[in-house]
XYZ file of C-alpha atoms in Angstrom:
600
model
C 140.754 186.762 -21.739
C 138.958 183.494 -21.984
C 137.698 181.636 -25.015
C 135.486 178.561 -25.452
C 136.983 175.178 -26.382
C 136.670 173.843 -29.910
C 133.093 172.730 -30.569
C 131.583 175.295 -28.182
C 130.562 178.929 -28.453
C 129.979 181.567 -25.773
C 126.405 182.412 -24.857
C 127.064 186.071 -25.685
C 128.470 185.164 -29.125
C 131.877 186.753 -28.414
C 134.982 184.735 -29.258
C 137.005 186.352 -26.457
C 135.524 187.432 -23.154
C 136.560 188.371 -19.621
C 133.230 188.077 -17.804
C 133.758 185.221 -15.264
C 130.122 184.010 -15.393
C 130.044 183.585 -19.184
C 128.988 180.065 -20.256
C 130.053 177.998 -23.263
C 127.402 175.947 -25.091
C 127.800 173.016 -27.477
C 127.735 173.818 -31.217
C 125.400 171.487 -33.116
C 127.425 170.913 -36.281
C 124.607 168.851 -37.816
C 122.143 171.780 -37.947
C 122.230 175.157 -39.723
C 124.184 177.273 -40.144
C 126.966 174.619 -40.225
C 125.033 171.487 -41.384
C 127.940 169.083 -41.908
C 127.478 166.990 -45.045
C 128.472 163.336 -44.571
C 127.780 162.123 -48.121
C 125.163 159.840 -49.611
C 123.454 157.173 -47.493
C 124.856 158.740 -44.349
C 123.902 161.320 -41.742
C 125.523 163.546 -39.162
C 125.258 162.805 -35.414
C 126.006 165.606 -32.944
C 127.911 164.885 -29.722
C 128.928 167.084 -26.813
C 131.658 169.334 -28.248
C 131.982 167.378 -31.492
C 130.154 165.227 -34.080
C 130.582 162.160 -36.277
C 129.070 160.634 -39.400
C 127.504 157.164 -39.700
C 125.787 155.166 -42.407
C 122.019 154.997 -42.637
C 120.210 151.829 -41.584
C 120.798 149.077 -44.147
C 124.225 150.441 -45.140
C 127.720 149.827 -43.819
C 131.289 151.123 -44.300
C 133.664 148.945 -46.258
C 136.000 148.977 -43.279
C 133.277 147.705 -40.941
C 133.676 150.749 -38.675
C 130.616 152.404 -37.177
C 131.734 156.059 -37.517
C 133.665 158.354 -39.868
C 134.628 162.058 -39.893
C 133.432 163.577 -43.209
C 132.118 162.837 -46.697
C 135.626 162.046 -47.996
C 135.652 158.922 -45.812
C 132.158 157.870 -46.847
C 132.195 154.328 -48.236
C 128.618 153.424 -47.164
C 127.331 150.472 -49.187
C 124.051 148.575 -49.015
C 124.149 145.474 -46.828
C 123.527 142.309 -48.826
C 121.717 139.241 -47.444
C 125.056 137.441 -47.147
C 126.329 140.225 -44.874
C 123.247 139.891 -42.661
C 123.751 136.179 -42.141
C 127.476 136.572 -41.487
C 126.914 137.836 -37.944
C 124.298 135.189 -37.160
C 126.628 132.451 -38.358
C 129.431 133.775 -36.170
C 127.127 133.884 -33.150
C 125.882 130.383 -34.020
C 129.470 129.099 -34.000
C 130.012 130.764 -30.625
C 126.888 129.067 -29.233
C 128.035 125.685 -30.548
C 131.378 126.172 -28.805
C 129.612 127.000 -25.543
C 127.311 123.991 -25.914
C 130.199 121.606 -26.477
C 131.830 122.805 -23.249
C 128.569 122.661 -21.335
C 127.901 119.046 -22.341
C 131.516 117.915 -21.848
C 131.269 115.284 -19.100
C 135.040 115.250 -18.687
C 135.037 118.968 -17.902
C 132.263 118.740 -15.292
C 132.882 115.184 -14.149
C 134.790 116.214 -11.030
C 133.514 115.242 -7.617
C 135.025 118.010 -5.499
C 132.663 120.882 -4.895
C 135.470 123.462 -5.093
C 136.577 122.219 -8.528
C 133.024 122.399 -9.884
C 132.659 125.988 -8.629
C 136.000 127.014 -10.130
C 135.132 125.422 -13.483
C 131.741 127.178 -13.493
C 133.345 130.579 -12.796
C 135.789 130.150 -15.708
C 133.045 128.819 -17.979
C 130.677 131.750 -17.354
C 133.471 134.266 -17.911
C 134.383 132.656 -21.241
C 130.718 132.642 -22.310
C 130.529 136.413 -21.828
C 133.685 136.963 -23.880
C 132.711 134.662 -26.755
C 129.174 136.045 -27.150
C 130.193 139.711 -26.891
C 133.035 139.260 -29.413
C 130.627 137.669 -31.876
C 128.242 140.621 -31.534
C 130.945 143.320 -31.772
C 132.548 141.718 -34.838
C 129.338 142.363 -36.800
C 128.078 145.747 -35.534
C 125.779 146.225 -38.519
C 123.477 143.540 -37.182
C 121.948 145.416 -34.299
C 119.957 142.442 -32.974
C 120.974 138.772 -33.103
C 119.181 135.756 -31.658
C 120.316 132.127 -31.539
C 118.741 129.236 -29.617
C 119.293 125.477 -29.339
C 118.451 122.750 -26.818
C 120.838 123.847 -24.074
C 120.976 127.649 -24.281
C 119.538 130.751 -25.919
C 121.319 134.020 -26.709
C 120.202 137.520 -27.685
C 122.643 140.346 -28.362
C 122.069 144.033 -29.043
C 124.676 146.391 -30.594
C 124.613 150.175 -30.050
C 126.552 152.296 -32.542
C 125.278 155.789 -31.737
C 124.146 157.843 -28.769
C 121.140 156.806 -26.723
C 118.013 158.907 -26.554
C 117.030 160.108 -23.082
C 115.486 157.390 -20.928
C 115.934 154.730 -23.610
C 116.068 151.130 -22.347
C 116.597 147.805 -24.123
C 114.645 144.629 -23.417
C 116.366 141.334 -24.225
C 114.750 137.886 -24.081
C 116.261 134.419 -23.974
C 113.938 131.414 -23.741
C 111.276 132.538 -21.235
C 113.484 134.937 -19.280
C 114.062 138.617 -19.959
C 116.251 141.567 -18.965
C 115.782 145.352 -19.133
C 118.907 147.551 -19.184
C 119.476 151.301 -19.533
C 120.979 152.241 -22.899
C 123.563 154.674 -21.484
C 125.017 151.854 -19.388
C 125.680 149.879 -22.587
C 127.642 152.601 -24.396
C 129.767 153.092 -21.239
C 130.496 156.791 -21.485
C 130.684 157.318 -25.271
C 133.616 154.985 -25.913
C 134.984 154.882 -29.450
C 133.342 152.259 -31.605
C 130.228 150.139 -31.049
C 129.084 148.694 -27.722
C 127.091 145.534 -27.122
C 124.951 143.815 -24.494
C 124.396 140.062 -24.343
C 121.770 138.003 -22.529
C 122.238 134.231 -22.279
C 119.902 131.653 -20.735
C 121.098 128.094 -19.887
C 118.645 125.193 -19.733
C 120.791 122.717 -17.788
C 123.545 124.679 -16.038
C 121.368 124.924 -12.918
C 121.725 121.155 -12.461
C 125.493 121.642 -12.046
C 125.705 124.811 -9.937
C 122.568 124.099 -7.924
C 121.287 125.377 -4.574
C 123.988 123.529 -2.622
C 126.320 126.382 -3.625
C 124.159 128.854 -1.692
C 125.909 129.513 1.624
C 123.374 131.942 3.117
C 120.545 129.458 3.576
C 119.081 128.551 6.973
C 119.680 124.988 8.144
C 115.909 124.528 8.633
C 115.097 125.599 5.084
C 115.074 123.336 2.054
C 116.456 125.523 -0.747
C 116.282 124.637 -4.426
C 117.009 126.435 -7.698
C 113.726 127.211 -9.471
C 114.838 129.086 -12.592
C 117.255 128.814 -15.450
C 120.697 130.354 -14.951
C 121.055 133.532 -17.034
C 124.116 135.630 -17.873
C 124.111 139.367 -18.640
C 127.192 141.232 -19.906
C 128.190 144.407 -21.755
C 131.293 145.117 -23.830
C 133.882 145.958 -24.924
C 134.535 147.163 -21.363
C 133.689 144.570 -18.719
C 132.639 144.859 -15.075
C 131.699 148.520 -15.360
C 129.412 150.165 -12.809
C 125.777 150.759 -13.708
C 123.910 154.029 -13.278
C 120.610 152.138 -13.002
C 119.795 148.630 -11.816
C 118.984 146.013 -14.432
C 115.595 144.312 -14.130
C 115.520 140.525 -14.562
C 112.354 138.499 -15.038
C 112.530 134.709 -14.518
C 109.989 132.028 -15.305
C 109.877 129.298 -12.668
C 110.949 125.805 -13.642
C 108.447 124.265 -11.191
C 105.228 125.787 -9.916
C 104.989 125.003 -6.206
C 102.704 126.954 -3.874
C 103.556 127.523 -0.248
C 107.070 128.853 -0.798
C 108.387 130.449 2.389
C 111.149 132.601 0.906
C 112.494 133.661 -2.503
C 116.136 134.621 -3.109
C 117.489 136.592 -6.080
C 121.130 135.500 -6.396
C 124.163 135.954 -8.630
C 127.224 133.763 -9.154
C 130.119 135.276 -7.213
C 133.574 134.094 -8.218
C 136.049 133.686 -5.334
C 139.500 132.290 -4.682
C 137.805 129.096 -3.506
C 135.860 128.812 -6.756
C 132.511 130.553 -6.436
C 129.041 130.428 -4.895
C 125.569 131.970 -5.110
C 125.209 135.311 -3.299
C 122.389 137.813 -2.736
C 124.728 140.828 -2.597
C 123.341 143.642 -4.750
C 120.347 141.535 -5.871
C 116.873 142.567 -4.697
C 113.567 140.736 -5.001
C 110.916 143.002 -6.560
C 107.983 140.610 -6.738
C 107.195 136.919 -7.017
C 104.143 134.813 -7.808
C 103.584 131.142 -8.601
C 104.985 131.370 -12.144
C 107.458 134.273 -12.276
C 109.961 136.181 -10.158
C 111.254 139.691 -10.881
C 114.624 140.835 -9.505
C 116.848 143.878 -9.801
C 120.633 143.987 -9.676
C 123.142 146.794 -9.313
C 125.753 144.871 -11.336
C 125.988 142.378 -14.210
C 126.843 138.718 -13.735
C 125.115 135.332 -13.922
C 121.811 135.161 -12.048
C 119.188 132.705 -10.825
C 116.251 132.380 -8.432
C 116.400 130.181 -5.341
C 113.349 129.214 -3.289
C 113.088 127.843 0.224
C 110.579 125.598 1.943
C 110.579 125.404 5.725
C 111.121 121.827 6.817
C 108.960 122.255 9.918
C 105.321 121.500 9.135
C 102.568 123.688 10.458
C 101.534 122.578 13.933
C 97.795 121.698 13.839
C 97.511 122.353 17.593
C 98.757 125.919 17.123
C 96.270 126.407 14.316
C 93.364 125.196 16.489
C 94.492 127.371 19.420
C 94.738 130.445 17.192
C 91.352 130.047 15.519
C 89.453 129.034 18.669
C 91.093 131.819 20.708
C 90.466 134.492 18.058
C 86.839 133.389 17.648
C 86.313 133.699 21.404
C 88.087 137.082 21.359
C 85.807 138.346 18.596
C 82.738 137.488 20.704
C 84.210 139.146 23.813
C 85.308 142.261 21.889
C 81.808 142.624 20.458
C 80.282 142.334 23.946
C 82.854 144.786 25.326
C 82.132 147.343 22.601
C 78.380 147.070 23.234
C 78.983 147.504 26.972
C 81.120 150.605 26.435
C 78.411 152.057 24.168
C 75.325 151.225 26.264
C 76.496 151.340 29.892
C 75.999 155.019 30.737
C 77.506 154.922 34.301
C 80.990 154.146 32.912
C 80.964 156.427 29.881
C 83.875 158.869 30.006
C 87.100 159.602 28.118
C 88.749 156.405 29.365
C 85.791 154.316 28.154
C 85.971 156.002 24.728
C 89.602 154.926 24.472
C 88.670 151.335 25.421
C 85.914 151.373 22.803
C 88.215 152.456 19.955
C 90.817 149.865 20.990
C 88.146 147.146 20.993
C 86.886 148.172 17.542
C 90.383 148.124 16.009
C 91.230 144.748 17.546
C 87.872 143.295 16.483
C 88.390 144.334 12.838
C 92.025 143.164 12.856
C 91.175 139.728 14.297
C 88.227 139.326 11.924
C 90.377 140.152 8.875
C 93.126 137.841 10.139
C 90.706 134.918 10.519
C 89.065 135.369 7.127
C 91.810 136.627 4.796
C 95.364 136.070 6.108
C 95.874 133.167 3.698
C 94.306 134.860 0.637
C 97.613 135.088 -1.274
C 96.082 135.224 -4.762
C 95.664 137.591 -6.496
C 98.835 139.292 -5.330
C 97.342 142.811 -5.375
C 94.503 141.747 -3.065
C 96.997 140.077 -0.731
C 99.050 143.288 -0.569
C 95.901 145.291 0.273
C 94.979 142.831 3.046
C 98.508 143.065 4.466
C 98.327 146.858 4.396
C 94.943 146.934 6.175
C 96.186 144.484 8.842
C 99.291 146.631 9.281
C 97.072 149.684 9.795
C 94.583 148.037 12.194
C 97.236 146.546 14.476
C 99.194 149.818 14.519
C 95.949 151.664 15.328
C 95.354 149.282 18.258
C 98.765 150.080 19.691
C 98.251 153.804 19.110
C 95.038 153.692 21.172
C 97.016 151.871 23.883
C 99.508 154.739 23.834
C 96.661 157.246 24.181
C 95.325 155.295 27.168
C 98.737 155.510 28.803
C 98.891 159.258 28.072
C 95.395 159.798 29.488
C 96.279 157.889 32.640
C 99.422 159.970 33.118
C 97.607 163.279 32.583
C 94.867 162.246 35.030
C 97.402 161.358 37.695
C 99.400 164.516 37.005
C 96.328 166.660 37.563
C 96.240 165.386 41.130
C 99.291 167.569 41.628
C 97.757 170.517 39.753
C 94.064 171.272 40.200
C 92.977 171.358 36.560
C 90.801 168.306 36.040
C 88.737 169.602 33.107
C 91.787 170.242 30.921
C 92.529 166.522 30.596
C 89.221 165.652 28.978
C 89.351 168.676 26.661
C 92.885 167.848 25.562
C 92.172 164.126 25.003
C 88.963 164.799 23.056
C 90.892 167.010 20.620
C 93.846 164.611 20.347
C 92.135 161.218 20.367
C 90.836 160.596 16.869
C 93.461 162.505 14.822
C 96.253 160.662 16.651
C 94.525 157.299 17.079
C 93.686 156.876 13.403
C 95.971 159.436 11.751
C 99.400 158.342 13.034
C 99.104 154.694 11.868
C 97.732 155.924 8.526
C 100.858 158.060 8.004
C 103.169 155.147 8.887
C 101.401 152.745 6.515
C 101.272 155.364 3.729
C 105.026 155.995 3.956
C 105.781 152.257 4.064
C 103.545 151.554 1.072
C 105.018 154.453 -0.920
C 108.614 153.364 -0.293
C 108.297 149.583 -0.688
C 104.843 148.518 -1.900
C 106.151 145.174 -3.225
C 107.003 144.038 0.314
C 103.326 143.899 1.346
C 102.187 140.276 1.093
C 104.343 137.120 1.183
C 103.934 133.961 -0.913
C 102.135 132.164 1.957
C 100.729 134.971 4.148
C 99.163 138.377 3.584
C 101.544 140.131 5.920
C 104.765 142.177 5.785
C 107.919 140.730 4.207
C 110.967 140.286 6.424
C 113.228 141.214 3.469
C 115.255 144.443 3.787
C 114.089 144.781 7.405
C 110.603 145.810 6.233
C 108.955 144.056 9.196
C 110.314 146.897 11.368
C 107.701 149.161 9.792
C 105.449 147.277 12.215
C 107.796 146.231 15.032
C 109.508 149.647 15.272
C 106.376 151.661 16.209
C 105.256 148.864 18.561
C 108.559 148.854 20.465
C 108.457 152.655 20.685
C 104.863 152.630 22.045
C 105.675 149.953 24.627
C 108.687 151.931 25.849
C 106.744 155.222 26.061
C 103.846 153.547 27.878
C 106.282 151.961 30.325
C 107.669 155.424 31.112
C 104.102 156.730 31.613
C 103.324 153.949 34.104
C 106.511 154.593 36.061
C 105.602 158.272 36.291
C 102.050 157.426 37.411
C 103.367 155.110 40.132
C 105.733 157.838 41.303
C 102.889 160.391 41.450
C 100.669 157.972 43.373
C 103.417 157.282 45.872
C 103.795 160.997 46.527
C 100.046 161.563 46.843
C 99.527 158.647 49.215
C 101.993 160.243 51.592
C 99.865 163.406 51.575
C 96.651 163.624 53.598
C 95.198 166.392 51.441
C 94.316 164.098 48.564
C 90.965 162.480 48.048
C 91.436 158.796 48.812
C 88.778 157.561 46.418
C 90.346 159.410 43.459
C 93.770 157.949 44.205
C 92.286 154.469 44.561
C 90.531 154.815 41.193
C 93.737 155.911 39.475
C 95.663 153.104 41.155
C 93.095 150.599 39.899
C 93.313 152.082 36.391
C 97.102 151.835 36.548
C 96.970 148.159 37.488
C 94.548 147.479 34.630
C 96.611 149.479 32.141
C 99.796 147.692 33.238
C 98.131 144.332 32.691
C 96.853 145.582 29.332
C 100.367 146.635 28.307
C 101.641 143.155 29.096
C 98.795 141.237 27.461
C 98.374 143.397 24.344
C 101.882 144.768 23.925
C 104.716 142.752 25.387
C 103.374 139.442 24.067
C 104.335 140.545 20.543
C 107.931 140.188 21.722
C 107.253 136.439 22.028
C 106.862 136.388 18.246
C 110.394 137.776 17.852
C 111.780 135.251 20.378
C 110.663 132.189 18.386
C 114.248 131.048 17.765
C 116.489 128.378 19.214
C 115.443 125.524 21.531
C 112.627 127.574 23.109
C 110.985 128.414 19.763
C 108.163 125.885 20.192
C 107.337 127.057 23.714
C 107.389 130.712 22.616
C 105.119 129.889 19.662
C 102.516 128.318 21.973
C 102.689 131.220 24.455
C 102.396 133.753 21.633
C 99.384 131.992 20.080
C 97.540 131.468 23.368
C 98.026 134.947 24.863
C 97.579 136.945 21.646
C 94.452 135.048 20.601
C 92.799 135.776 23.976
C 93.316 139.559 23.958
C 89.590 140.233 23.482
C 88.708 137.950 26.408
C 91.103 139.901 28.628
C 89.568 143.283 27.684
C 86.029 142.025 28.387
C 87.017 140.510 31.738
C 89.069 143.434 33.077
C 87.031 146.397 31.828
C 83.520 144.874 31.912
C 82.998 141.826 34.128
C 85.401 142.963 36.872
C 83.937 146.474 36.940
C 81.529 147.071 39.841
C 79.632 149.680 37.837
C 79.137 147.265 34.944
C 78.134 144.471 37.325
C 75.549 146.784 38.904
C 74.319 147.765 35.425
C 73.980 144.106 34.388
C 72.158 143.415 37.686
C 69.703 146.211 37.040
C 69.006 144.924 33.523
C 68.385 141.385 34.821
C 66.239 142.701 37.690
C 64.131 144.881 35.408
C 63.688 142.018 32.982
C 62.630 139.702 35.800
C 60.141 142.266 37.136
C 58.779 142.776 33.628
C 58.172 139.047 33.207
C 56.493 138.831 36.644
C 54.264 141.802 35.793
C 53.312 140.219 32.482
C 52.507 136.915 34.163
C 50.402 138.547 36.911
C 48.492 140.664 34.409
C 47.641 137.606 32.353
C 46.437 135.642 35.391
C 44.440 138.403 37.150
C 42.954 138.235 40.649
C 40.072 135.907 39.642
C 42.153 133.269 37.891
C 41.468 129.645 38.760
C 44.229 127.369 40.172
C 44.017 125.157 37.079
C 44.823 128.149 34.856
C 47.787 129.045 37.046
C 49.161 125.521 36.820
C 48.666 125.476 33.015
C 50.444 128.827 32.477
C 53.324 127.947 34.777
C 53.747 124.621 33.030
């Protein structure tokens, strides 16, 4: 037979059982019918399979322990004011010890970088030990705060179980930390547990940004927060079930920051250095930065400025080119709408592509630098993400339409192409990019909008939410064009095909291939802006991408014979209308002087 362990009872109520699916549930000794009595000024606390007694708030055991077993061990006495100040005094002495070491010029007055790093690693470790010991030695004082000119400390002691989802918020100077309560008690260890949060005013001047080894040579990195330390005890270096959230106030408010790094001090055999491992940037603005970390250590915020100033020539090229593109895209859209001889499925695809590019370029010109407020910047980045993805999706649909049209030369079923594309066009053209942006925004909304641009962050590879679909569309379109060329080659060798149809498809293929290069492949130039050729690539990228609208208007409107004929008819009819108006005003009996006056 089986029986439940001590502190548990079977669900059926039987002491002995043989049913293999019987379950044992915890007995709550603190509730009826058992209701353990712990004595005066104390109460019972149930645990999984057991229980313990502890003094009420404002009372403590003579022994200083946090728990006892029954009323016979109850020595709970009221805490006097002298007892309350005892813990604060001990923590104050610990802070004074830390301050004396921090201001000791002999200790830090070493010139070698490795020695400074090694001293800092030992110093931070000793700070954790001293502060946690001071908190654990006086567990009755749940919260203690001490601050002086060089550092601030807050400690929190936990003597009982945590309620579900309970978190603690600790503040030191103008920095704060949020930590999950169950991570502090470290698996129901015996005795009290504590968490400490320390903020240093001047330590960042010693272990500054020069100890950050992951920075780019072109970036000017500096430390823009106070160094903070977070630790739990009595066990140290334990794993966390949830990340801690750290909020830093910036030391200096400087706009135009290119990159923000959340870092922790990593001790090594060579001494130590700042590292981003396990630290993630959540959000940053001009005054504060919020980070999360999967472990406890000493943390700070580093910021980087790019040493290369913005090229004014590139700025002029971009804005002049985009302005010209906006005009050409507007003219192209009007042509696609009003020119009846060219209106078909292919023209509808061109029209939607022109509309998406027009809106994207217009938003880029007017709002790409609108970084404040941060929520508005994130919305702008999301809309730009959607519009550019929609443009590429319409390019993919053009490639698909071209392939299906060429394929139907092999199979006589011309009407099916238009029916299929009309059903697919709008759900795919506007729905697919919407799904991609929705998923990206749901997973990582904080990565929309950078400190200097309303665009996607490069952190955590988030930029591939844009580059990934683009690369996939370019590759698929390239396959479509190869298939179209293969079909045309086969049809040209056959005399049964209509020559004019093949010539039209061949012309469309050439235009679509040029479109793929101008609108698609040029985005690769943005990725290639590295190394010695970065400046050249930047100019090529700015020139070609800013003239996309001009290309669409030239290829699909001005170079089209049908559009040229349509324009000619409009000009001819306008000219005839003016001549008719003039002749009607003159009449057959008009005098020569009147003619001269009207012409003049």
